[in-house]
């Protein structure tokens, strides 16, 4: 990796086949960042354990997700794509950083409180320490840049505090304080038109689905609830299909839908067909690449193994410096 370029780190939980929300919120940005920075993208399987009821699909979810990342255009020769648990030094650094992290701050974090609210029966030790593991992820690879949406900013600020605390406690500058790259993360609603797109709510559209599967999902999309009959004028401002048009359709088509919907000049079925065609056309190259990568047996595993090897060499050197700074014999 080039020392002159900034080093980006980002982690994503292994959630299997990716949907439009993942694509617009993260993957597209991951692909773009490669042109400017050295990037380390990590599939954070250890983080996933904090909330997972079962690990049955962990392996296949990791594989499917990596395949979608690669199909979308991540370049594993120039960057590092790997699985968190393949580099065990991260757990070592996590333990060391735990000793400079005040417990009260962890339990005060709004994200922790939210997780407790969502899942009161599974408030485990790992969940409390989640931000410390995240700090270990970033600092182990000496990443100085982390792409985050505005709602994630407090996490990075907290990671910076942990780094300062460690460096101060051990009079060192071994760990690098990460900076945020503010990223616009659009809130992508599911086909129900009300909740954020998510697999668990089954309101998602897979990026690697077939054109026919995509069409079927789009046809289920909730539109302007006031537009009951074809002859009713609609309001694109409250319609999720229109929000998607703004991302995937041409300026002319967006303008046309905006005008025609308001005077019932276009029906929702035709409007959805237009969106489906544009979405399928946009995703066609990704789907083709995915099919060709899938046809190479062992390819994804090779990418992840090679990524882990390169990540491991950075991690081994950082952990040696950390231990020396701490005074561990
Ligand atoms: S015509 Fe299109 S924008 Fe208007 S309500 Fe129907 S789906 Fe939404």
mmCIF file of C-alpha atoms and ligand atoms in Angstrom:
data_model
loop_
_atom_site.group_PDB
_atom_site.id
_atom_site.type_symbol
_atom_site.label_atom_id
_atom_site.label_comp_id
_atom_site.label_asym_id
_atom_site.label_seq_id
_atom_site.Cartn_x
_atom_site.Cartn_y
_atom_site.Cartn_z
ATOM 1 C CA UNK A 1 0.000 0.000 0.000
ATOM 2 C CA UNK A 2 1.151 3.524 -0.807
ATOM 3 C CA UNK A 3 2.243 5.466 2.300
ATOM 4 C CA UNK A 4 1.544 8.787 0.563
ATOM 5 C CA UNK A 5 -2.136 8.127 0.033
ATOM 6 C CA UNK A 6 -4.594 8.237 2.905
ATOM 7 C CA UNK A 7 -5.628 4.861 4.277
ATOM 8 C CA UNK A 8 -9.343 4.206 4.552
ATOM 9 C CA UNK A 9 -10.866 1.568 6.806
ATOM 10 C CA UNK A 10 -14.472 0.515 6.770
ATOM 11 C CA UNK A 11 -16.221 -2.512 8.213
ATOM 12 C CA UNK A 12 -19.531 -4.079 7.262
ATOM 13 C CA UNK A 13 -21.350 -6.938 8.948
ATOM 14 C CA UNK A 14 -21.772 -10.116 6.899
ATOM 15 C CA UNK A 15 -25.383 -9.768 5.857
ATOM 16 C CA UNK A 16 -25.334 -11.983 2.776
ATOM 17 C CA UNK A 17 -26.664 -10.871 -0.575
ATOM 18 C CA UNK A 18 -26.758 -7.096 -0.625
ATOM 19 C CA UNK A 19 -29.770 -4.908 -1.311
ATOM 20 C CA UNK A 20 -30.286 -1.459 -2.770
ATOM 21 C CA UNK A 21 -29.977 0.137 0.663
ATOM 22 C CA UNK A 22 -26.505 -1.403 1.121
ATOM 23 C CA UNK A 23 -25.567 -0.442 -2.417
ATOM 24 C CA UNK A 24 -26.585 3.210 -2.173
ATOM 25 C CA UNK A 25 -25.485 3.617 1.444
ATOM 26 C CA UNK A 26 -22.066 1.956 1.306
ATOM 27 C CA UNK A 27 -20.954 -0.124 -1.671
ATOM 28 C CA UNK A 28 -21.127 2.660 -4.261
ATOM 29 C CA UNK A 29 -19.024 4.806 -1.986
ATOM 30 C CA UNK A 30 -16.515 1.991 -1.329
ATOM 31 C CA UNK A 31 -15.954 1.694 -5.066
ATOM 32 C CA UNK A 32 -15.441 5.449 -5.497
ATOM 33 C CA UNK A 33 -12.985 5.752 -2.573
ATOM 34 C CA UNK A 34 -10.571 3.324 -4.226
ATOM 35 C CA UNK A 35 -9.638 5.943 -6.807
ATOM 36 C CA UNK A 36 -8.325 8.307 -4.174
ATOM 37 C CA UNK A 37 -7.151 6.213 -1.238
ATOM 38 C CA UNK A 38 -5.713 2.875 -0.192
ATOM 39 C CA UNK A 39 -8.708 1.070 1.151
ATOM 40 C CA UNK A 40 -9.143 -1.690 3.696
ATOM 41 C CA UNK A 41 -12.610 -3.206 3.674
ATOM 42 C CA UNK A 42 -13.388 -5.641 6.411
ATOM 43 C CA UNK A 43 -16.279 -8.046 6.791
ATOM 44 C CA UNK A 44 -16.782 -7.750 10.523
ATOM 45 C CA UNK A 45 -17.964 -11.202 11.558
ATOM 46 C CA UNK A 46 -16.937 -10.720 15.211
ATOM 47 C CA UNK A 47 -19.137 -7.644 15.460
ATOM 48 C CA UNK A 48 -21.978 -9.686 14.024
ATOM 49 C CA UNK A 49 -21.751 -12.095 16.970
ATOM 50 C CA UNK A 50 -22.834 -9.358 19.382
ATOM 51 C CA UNK A 51 -26.414 -9.497 18.132
ATOM 52 C CA UNK A 52 -26.711 -12.758 16.202
ATOM 53 C CA UNK A 53 -29.120 -15.394 17.433
ATOM 54 C CA UNK A 54 -27.511 -18.076 15.255
ATOM 55 C CA UNK A 55 -24.256 -18.353 13.318
ATOM 56 C CA UNK A 56 -25.603 -20.931 10.915
ATOM 57 C CA UNK A 57 -25.330 -18.699 7.837
ATOM 58 C CA UNK A 58 -22.228 -16.742 8.821
ATOM 59 C CA UNK A 59 -19.997 -18.465 6.227
ATOM 60 C CA UNK A 60 -22.405 -18.218 3.316
ATOM 61 C CA UNK A 61 -23.364 -14.647 4.228
ATOM 62 C CA UNK A 62 -19.689 -13.662 4.201
ATOM 63 C CA UNK A 63 -19.160 -15.259 0.831
ATOM 64 C CA UNK A 64 -22.264 -13.750 -0.788
ATOM 65 C CA UNK A 65 -21.471 -10.314 0.542
ATOM 66 C CA UNK A 66 -17.879 -10.439 -0.689
ATOM 67 C CA UNK A 67 -19.141 -11.546 -4.079
ATOM 68 C CA UNK A 68 -21.470 -8.542 -4.290
ATOM 69 C CA UNK A 69 -18.640 -6.199 -3.242
ATOM 70 C CA UNK A 70 -16.350 -7.592 -5.918
ATOM 71 C CA UNK A 71 -19.079 -7.586 -8.551
ATOM 72 C CA UNK A 72 -19.764 -3.934 -7.746
ATOM 73 C CA UNK A 73 -16.172 -3.086 -8.602
ATOM 74 C CA UNK A 74 -13.938 -3.407 -5.534
ATOM 75 C CA UNK A 75 -10.397 -4.061 -6.740
ATOM 76 C CA UNK A 76 -8.754 -6.660 -4.472
ATOM 77 C CA UNK A 77 -5.339 -6.349 -6.162
ATOM 78 C CA UNK A 78 -4.990 -2.708 -5.085
ATOM 79 C CA UNK A 79 -6.909 -2.828 -1.822
ATOM 80 C CA UNK A 80 -7.436 -5.189 1.066
ATOM 81 C CA UNK A 81 -10.716 -7.054 1.441
ATOM 82 C CA UNK A 82 -10.747 -9.505 4.307
ATOM 83 C CA UNK A 83 -12.662 -11.051 7.189
ATOM 84 C CA UNK A 84 -12.207 -9.566 10.660
ATOM 85 C CA UNK A 85 -11.738 -12.858 12.543
ATOM 86 C CA UNK A 86 -8.962 -13.952 10.149
ATOM 87 C CA UNK A 87 -6.652 -11.463 11.851
ATOM 88 C CA UNK A 88 -6.734 -12.410 15.548
ATOM 89 C CA UNK A 89 -4.552 -9.462 16.623
ATOM 90 C CA UNK A 90 -7.703 -7.346 16.575
ATOM 91 C CA UNK A 91 -8.997 -9.115 19.686
ATOM 92 C CA UNK A 92 -5.670 -8.551 21.407
ATOM 93 C CA UNK A 93 -5.765 -4.835 20.676
ATOM 94 C CA UNK A 94 -9.410 -4.754 21.732
ATOM 95 C CA UNK A 95 -8.443 -6.095 25.159
ATOM 96 C CA UNK A 96 -5.613 -3.600 25.554
ATOM 97 C CA UNK A 97 -7.820 -0.673 24.519
ATOM 98 C CA UNK A 98 -10.539 -1.841 26.922
ATOM 99 C CA UNK A 99 -8.253 -0.854 29.787
ATOM 100 C CA UNK A 100 -8.252 2.804 28.754
ATOM 101 C CA UNK A 101 -11.980 3.019 28.021
ATOM 102 C CA UNK A 102 -14.328 4.192 30.791
ATOM 103 C CA UNK A 103 -17.261 1.822 31.226
ATOM 104 C CA UNK A 104 -19.742 4.640 31.870
ATOM 105 C CA UNK A 105 -19.043 6.186 28.484
ATOM 106 C CA UNK A 106 -19.789 2.923 26.724
ATOM 107 C CA UNK A 107 -23.126 2.382 28.436
ATOM 108 C CA UNK A 108 -24.069 6.045 27.828
ATOM 109 C CA UNK A 109 -23.736 5.793 24.053
ATOM 110 C CA UNK A 110 -27.123 6.234 22.319
ATOM 111 C CA UNK A 111 -26.375 3.273 20.016
ATOM 112 C CA UNK A 112 -25.843 0.980 23.018
ATOM 113 C CA UNK A 113 -29.099 2.159 24.595
ATOM 114 C CA UNK A 114 -30.895 1.585 21.310
ATOM 115 C CA UNK A 115 -29.544 -1.980 21.052
ATOM 116 C CA UNK A 116 -30.649 -2.704 24.616
ATOM 117 C CA UNK A 117 -34.105 -1.383 23.775
ATOM 118 C CA UNK A 118 -34.294 -3.543 20.643
ATOM 119 C CA UNK A 119 -33.029 -6.687 22.278
ATOM 120 C CA UNK A 120 -33.326 -6.560 26.084
ATOM 121 C CA UNK A 121 -32.733 -10.314 26.442
ATOM 122 C CA UNK A 122 -29.306 -10.252 24.825
ATOM 123 C CA UNK A 123 -27.327 -7.481 26.482
ATOM 124 C CA UNK A 124 -23.949 -9.174 26.393
ATOM 125 C CA UNK A 125 -20.463 -8.034 27.338
ATOM 126 C CA UNK A 126 -19.404 -7.891 23.679
ATOM 127 C CA UNK A 127 -22.231 -5.502 22.888
ATOM 128 C CA UNK A 128 -21.029 -3.038 25.524
ATOM 129 C CA UNK A 129 -17.483 -3.195 24.156
ATOM 130 C CA UNK A 130 -18.511 -2.895 20.518
ATOM 131 C CA UNK A 131 -17.054 0.636 20.056
ATOM 132 C CA UNK A 132 -13.742 -0.544 21.533
ATOM 133 C CA UNK A 133 -13.528 -3.400 19.040
ATOM 134 C CA UNK A 134 -14.365 -0.908 16.318
ATOM 135 C CA UNK A 135 -11.511 1.319 17.478
ATOM 136 C CA UNK A 136 -9.199 -1.696 17.419
ATOM 137 C CA UNK A 137 -10.328 -2.441 13.854
ATOM 138 C CA UNK A 138 -9.388 1.017 12.656
ATOM 139 C CA UNK A 139 -6.191 1.549 14.603
ATOM 140 C CA UNK A 140 -4.727 -1.918 14.065
ATOM 141 C CA UNK A 141 -4.339 -1.050 10.387
ATOM 142 C CA UNK A 142 -3.234 2.539 11.065
ATOM 143 C CA UNK A 143 -6.113 3.808 8.996
ATOM 144 C CA UNK A 144 -6.387 7.574 9.169
ATOM 145 C CA UNK A 145 -9.705 7.892 7.379
ATOM 146 C CA UNK A 146 -13.095 6.364 8.035
ATOM 147 C CA UNK A 147 -16.065 7.041 5.763
ATOM 148 C CA UNK A 148 -19.191 7.591 7.854
ATOM 149 C CA UNK A 149 -22.604 9.143 7.603
ATOM 150 C CA UNK A 150 -23.456 11.958 9.969
ATOM 151 C CA UNK A 151 -25.265 9.600 12.386
ATOM 152 C CA UNK A 152 -22.092 7.543 12.820
ATOM 153 C CA UNK A 153 -19.914 10.549 13.632
ATOM 154 C CA UNK A 154 -20.125 10.082 17.450
ATOM 155 C CA UNK A 155 -18.570 6.605 17.076
ATOM 156 C CA UNK A 156 -15.521 7.972 15.367
ATOM 157 C CA UNK A 157 -15.266 10.788 17.882
ATOM 158 C CA UNK A 158 -15.313 8.144 20.601
ATOM 159 C CA UNK A 159 -12.642 6.105 18.794
ATOM 160 C CA UNK A 160 -10.491 9.236 18.682
ATOM 161 C CA UNK A 161 -10.917 9.667 22.443
ATOM 162 C CA UNK A 162 -9.800 6.092 23.062
ATOM 163 C CA UNK A 163 -6.726 6.630 20.883
ATOM 164 C CA UNK A 164 -5.814 9.840 22.715
ATOM 165 C CA UNK A 165 -6.312 8.120 26.025
ATOM 166 C CA UNK A 166 -4.050 5.214 25.012
ATOM 167 C CA UNK A 167 -1.325 7.425 23.549
ATOM 168 C CA UNK A 168 -1.403 9.655 26.644
ATOM 169 C CA UNK A 169 -1.388 6.782 29.144
ATOM 170 C CA UNK A 170 1.618 5.133 27.504
ATOM 171 C CA UNK A 171 3.388 8.302 26.292
ATOM 172 C CA UNK A 172 3.407 7.152 22.708
ATOM 173 C CA UNK A 173 2.021 8.047 19.320
ATOM 174 C CA UNK A 174 1.755 4.487 18.079
ATOM 175 C CA UNK A 175 -1.969 4.707 17.429
ATOM 176 C CA UNK A 176 -3.311 7.042 14.772
ATOM 177 C CA UNK A 177 -6.356 9.219 15.467
ATOM 178 C CA UNK A 178 -8.756 8.536 12.608
ATOM 179 C CA UNK A 179 -10.467 11.364 10.755
ATOM 180 C CA UNK A 180 -13.934 11.109 9.308
ATOM 181 C CA UNK A 181 -14.703 11.321 5.654
ATOM 182 C CA UNK A 182 -18.216 12.669 5.760
ATOM 183 C CA UNK A 183 -20.286 10.630 3.429
ATOM 184 C CA UNK A 184 -23.765 11.250 2.262
ATOM 185 C CA UNK A 185 -25.710 8.160 3.247
ATOM 186 C CA UNK A 186 -29.194 8.399 1.798
ATOM 187 C CA UNK A 187 -32.007 6.850 3.796
ATOM 188 C CA UNK A 188 -33.283 4.186 1.437
ATOM 189 C CA UNK A 189 -36.812 3.088 2.198
ATOM 190 C CA UNK A 190 -37.980 -0.446 1.582
ATOM 191 C CA UNK A 191 -40.743 -1.474 -0.786
ATOM 192 C CA UNK A 192 -43.229 -0.822 2.036
ATOM 193 C CA UNK A 193 -42.391 2.877 1.598
ATOM 194 C CA UNK A 194 -42.196 3.476 5.345
ATOM 195 C CA UNK A 195 -39.284 1.578 6.950
ATOM 196 C CA UNK A 196 -35.586 1.671 6.099
ATOM 197 C CA UNK A 197 -34.749 -1.047 3.559
ATOM 198 C CA UNK A 198 -33.688 -4.153 5.424
ATOM 199 C CA UNK A 199 -33.522 -7.870 4.874
ATOM 200 C CA UNK A 200 -35.024 -8.654 8.258
ATOM 201 C CA UNK A 201 -38.133 -6.642 7.346
ATOM 202 C CA UNK A 202 -38.260 -8.371 3.959
ATOM 203 C CA UNK A 203 -38.823 -5.009 2.277
ATOM 204 C CA UNK A 204 -35.616 -5.132 0.244
ATOM 205 C CA UNK A 205 -34.600 -5.357 -3.406
ATOM 206 C CA UNK A 206 -31.473 -7.458 -3.958
ATOM 207 C CA UNK A 207 -28.877 -5.949 -6.244
ATOM 208 C CA UNK A 208 -27.966 -9.354 -7.657
ATOM 209 C CA UNK A 209 -31.538 -10.518 -8.231
ATOM 210 C CA UNK A 210 -32.657 -11.462 -11.733
ATOM 211 C CA UNK A 211 -34.407 -8.787 -13.820
ATOM 212 C CA UNK A 212 -37.648 -10.671 -13.262
ATOM 213 C CA UNK A 213 -37.197 -10.828 -9.465
ATOM 214 C CA UNK A 214 -36.417 -7.111 -9.482
ATOM 215 C CA UNK A 215 -39.536 -6.374 -11.508
ATOM 216 C CA UNK A 216 -41.690 -8.380 -9.094
ATOM 217 C CA UNK A 217 -40.303 -6.501 -6.069
ATOM 218 C CA UNK A 218 -40.722 -3.092 -7.707
ATOM 219 C CA UNK A 219 -44.317 -3.924 -8.583
ATOM 220 C CA UNK A 220 -44.949 -4.453 -4.854
ATOM 221 C CA UNK A 221 -43.647 -0.990 -3.979
ATOM 222 C CA UNK A 222 -46.068 1.212 -2.064
ATOM 223 C CA UNK A 223 -46.733 4.486 -3.909
ATOM 224 C CA UNK A 224 -48.649 7.654 -3.000
ATOM 225 C CA UNK A 225 -51.330 6.241 -0.652
ATOM 226 C CA UNK A 226 -53.801 8.941 -1.755
ATOM 227 C CA UNK A 227 -53.646 7.740 -5.348
ATOM 228 C CA UNK A 228 -56.215 4.981 -5.275
ATOM 229 C CA UNK A 229 -57.508 4.952 -8.870
ATOM 230 C CA UNK A 230 -55.545 5.343 -12.095
ATOM 231 C CA UNK A 231 -57.444 8.597 -12.733
ATOM 232 C CA UNK A 232 -56.402 10.121 -9.347
ATOM 233 C CA UNK A 233 -53.608 12.677 -9.620
ATOM 234 C CA UNK A 234 -50.573 11.625 -7.543
ATOM 235 C CA UNK A 235 -47.954 13.373 -5.472
ATOM 236 C CA UNK A 236 -44.413 12.233 -6.372
ATOM 237 C CA UNK A 237 -43.121 14.050 -3.307
ATOM 238 C CA UNK A 238 -44.476 11.318 -1.029
ATOM 239 C CA UNK A 239 -43.722 8.364 -3.319
ATOM 240 C CA UNK A 240 -40.735 6.077 -2.844
ATOM 241 C CA UNK A 241 -40.793 5.037 -6.513
ATOM 242 C CA UNK A 242 -40.207 8.666 -7.422
ATOM 243 C CA UNK A 243 -37.278 8.895 -4.949
ATOM 244 C CA UNK A 244 -35.750 5.899 -6.727
ATOM 245 C CA UNK A 245 -36.364 7.452 -10.150
ATOM 246 C CA UNK A 246 -34.289 10.405 -8.981
ATOM 247 C CA UNK A 247 -31.342 8.041 -8.475
ATOM 248 C CA UNK A 248 -31.670 5.665 -11.401
ATOM 249 C CA UNK A 249 -33.580 7.507 -14.147
ATOM 250 C CA UNK A 250 -32.518 10.291 -16.511
ATOM 251 C CA UNK A 251 -33.265 13.947 -15.726
ATOM 252 C CA UNK A 252 -35.814 13.998 -18.543
ATOM 253 C CA UNK A 253 -37.598 10.928 -17.213
ATOM 254 C CA UNK A 254 -37.680 12.319 -13.672
ATOM 255 C CA UNK A 255 -39.146 15.592 -14.969
ATOM 256 C CA UNK A 256 -41.702 13.702 -17.039
ATOM 257 C CA UNK A 257 -42.842 11.543 -14.076
ATOM 258 C CA UNK A 258 -43.003 14.616 -11.845
ATOM 259 C CA UNK A 259 -45.374 16.367 -14.271
ATOM 260 C CA UNK A 260 -47.395 13.404 -15.500
ATOM 261 C CA UNK A 261 -47.990 11.850 -12.082
ATOM 262 C CA UNK A 262 -49.521 15.096 -10.809
ATOM 263 C CA UNK A 263 -52.119 15.131 -13.593
ATOM 264 C CA UNK A 264 -52.686 11.364 -13.725
ATOM 265 C CA UNK A 265 -50.975 11.312 -17.119
ATOM 266 C CA UNK A 266 -48.956 8.245 -16.109
ATOM 267 C CA UNK A 267 -50.194 5.302 -14.068
ATOM 268 C CA UNK A 268 -48.208 3.742 -11.251
ATOM 269 C CA UNK A 269 -47.745 0.473 -13.154
ATOM 270 C CA UNK A 270 -46.135 2.230 -16.130
ATOM 271 C CA UNK A 271 -44.110 4.420 -13.803
ATOM 272 C CA UNK A 272 -42.792 1.320 -12.026
ATOM 273 C CA UNK A 273 -42.024 -0.389 -15.342
ATOM 274 C CA UNK A 274 -39.903 2.587 -16.344
ATOM 275 C CA UNK A 275 -38.048 2.474 -13.023
ATOM 276 C CA UNK A 276 -37.570 -1.305 -13.261
ATOM 277 C CA UNK A 277 -36.019 -0.992 -16.729
ATOM 278 C CA UNK A 278 -33.621 1.700 -15.560
ATOM 279 C CA UNK A 279 -32.681 -0.181 -12.399
ATOM 280 C CA UNK A 280 -32.084 -3.430 -14.274
ATOM 281 C CA UNK A 281 -29.980 -1.583 -16.866
ATOM 282 C CA UNK A 282 -27.922 0.041 -14.092
ATOM 283 C CA UNK A 283 -27.316 -3.270 -12.325
ATOM 284 C CA UNK A 284 -26.724 -5.381 -15.449
ATOM 285 C CA UNK A 285 -22.904 -4.979 -15.504
ATOM 286 C CA UNK A 286 -22.703 -5.830 -11.786
ATOM 287 C CA UNK A 287 -24.838 -8.917 -12.301
ATOM 288 C CA UNK A 288 -22.757 -10.044 -15.263
ATOM 289 C CA UNK A 289 -19.544 -9.631 -13.287
ATOM 290 C CA UNK A 290 -21.050 -11.510 -10.369
ATOM 291 C CA UNK A 291 -21.997 -14.436 -12.593
ATOM 292 C CA UNK A 292 -18.491 -14.619 -14.072
ATOM 293 C CA UNK A 293 -16.832 -14.449 -10.625
ATOM 294 C CA UNK A 294 -19.200 -17.083 -9.296
ATOM 295 C CA UNK A 295 -18.144 -19.349 -12.130
ATOM 296 C CA UNK A 296 -14.541 -19.327 -10.853
ATOM 297 C CA UNK A 297 -14.434 -21.922 -8.074
ATOM 298 C CA UNK A 298 -12.620 -20.713 -4.964
ATOM 299 C CA UNK A 299 -12.178 -17.156 -6.260
ATOM 300 C CA UNK A 300 -13.826 -15.358 -3.329
ATOM 301 C CA UNK A 301 -11.921 -17.483 -0.825
ATOM 302 C CA UNK A 302 -8.646 -16.641 -2.592
ATOM 303 C CA UNK A 303 -9.439 -12.920 -2.417
ATOM 304 C CA UNK A 304 -10.278 -13.130 1.283
ATOM 305 C CA UNK A 305 -7.208 -15.263 2.060
ATOM 306 C CA UNK A 306 -4.900 -12.892 0.248
ATOM 307 C CA UNK A 307 -6.565 -9.906 1.970
ATOM 308 C CA UNK A 308 -6.135 -11.535 5.389
ATOM 309 C CA UNK A 309 -2.463 -12.215 4.681
ATOM 310 C CA UNK A 310 -1.780 -8.583 3.830
ATOM 311 C CA UNK A 311 -3.911 -7.299 6.714
ATOM 312 C CA UNK A 312 -2.059 -9.645 9.053
ATOM 313 C CA UNK A 313 1.316 -8.216 8.131
ATOM 314 C CA UNK A 314 0.168 -4.660 9.042
ATOM 315 C CA UNK A 315 -1.547 -5.963 12.203
ATOM 316 C CA UNK A 316 1.501 -7.897 13.417
ATOM 317 C CA UNK A 317 3.692 -4.829 13.171
ATOM 318 C CA UNK A 318 1.156 -2.551 14.938
ATOM 319 C CA UNK A 319 0.543 -4.996 17.774
ATOM 320 C CA UNK A 320 4.288 -5.344 18.333
ATOM 321 C CA UNK A 321 4.592 -1.548 18.652
ATOM 322 C CA UNK A 322 1.557 -1.422 20.953
ATOM 323 C CA UNK A 323 2.956 -4.100 23.254
ATOM 324 C CA UNK A 324 6.259 -2.359 23.426
ATOM 325 C CA UNK A 325 4.566 0.956 24.263
ATOM 326 C CA UNK A 326 2.497 -0.710 26.985
ATOM 327 C CA UNK A 327 5.498 -2.561 28.354
ATOM 328 C CA UNK A 328 4.126 -6.029 27.905
ATOM 329 C CA UNK A 329 7.047 -8.425 28.076
HETATM 330 S S1 LIG B 1 -47.017 7.615 -10.902
HETATM 331 FE FE1 LIG B 1 -45.009 7.070 -10.126
HETATM 332 S S2 LIG B 1 -44.418 8.785 -8.838
HETATM 333 FE FE2 LIG B 1 -46.650 8.915 -9.155
HETATM 334 S S3 LIG B 1 -47.513 7.863 -7.382
HETATM 335 FE FE3 LIG B 1 -47.364 6.400 -9.076
HETATM 336 S S4 LIG B 1 -45.421 5.380 -8.761
HETATM 337 FE FE4 LIG B 1 -45.385 7.241 -7.540
#
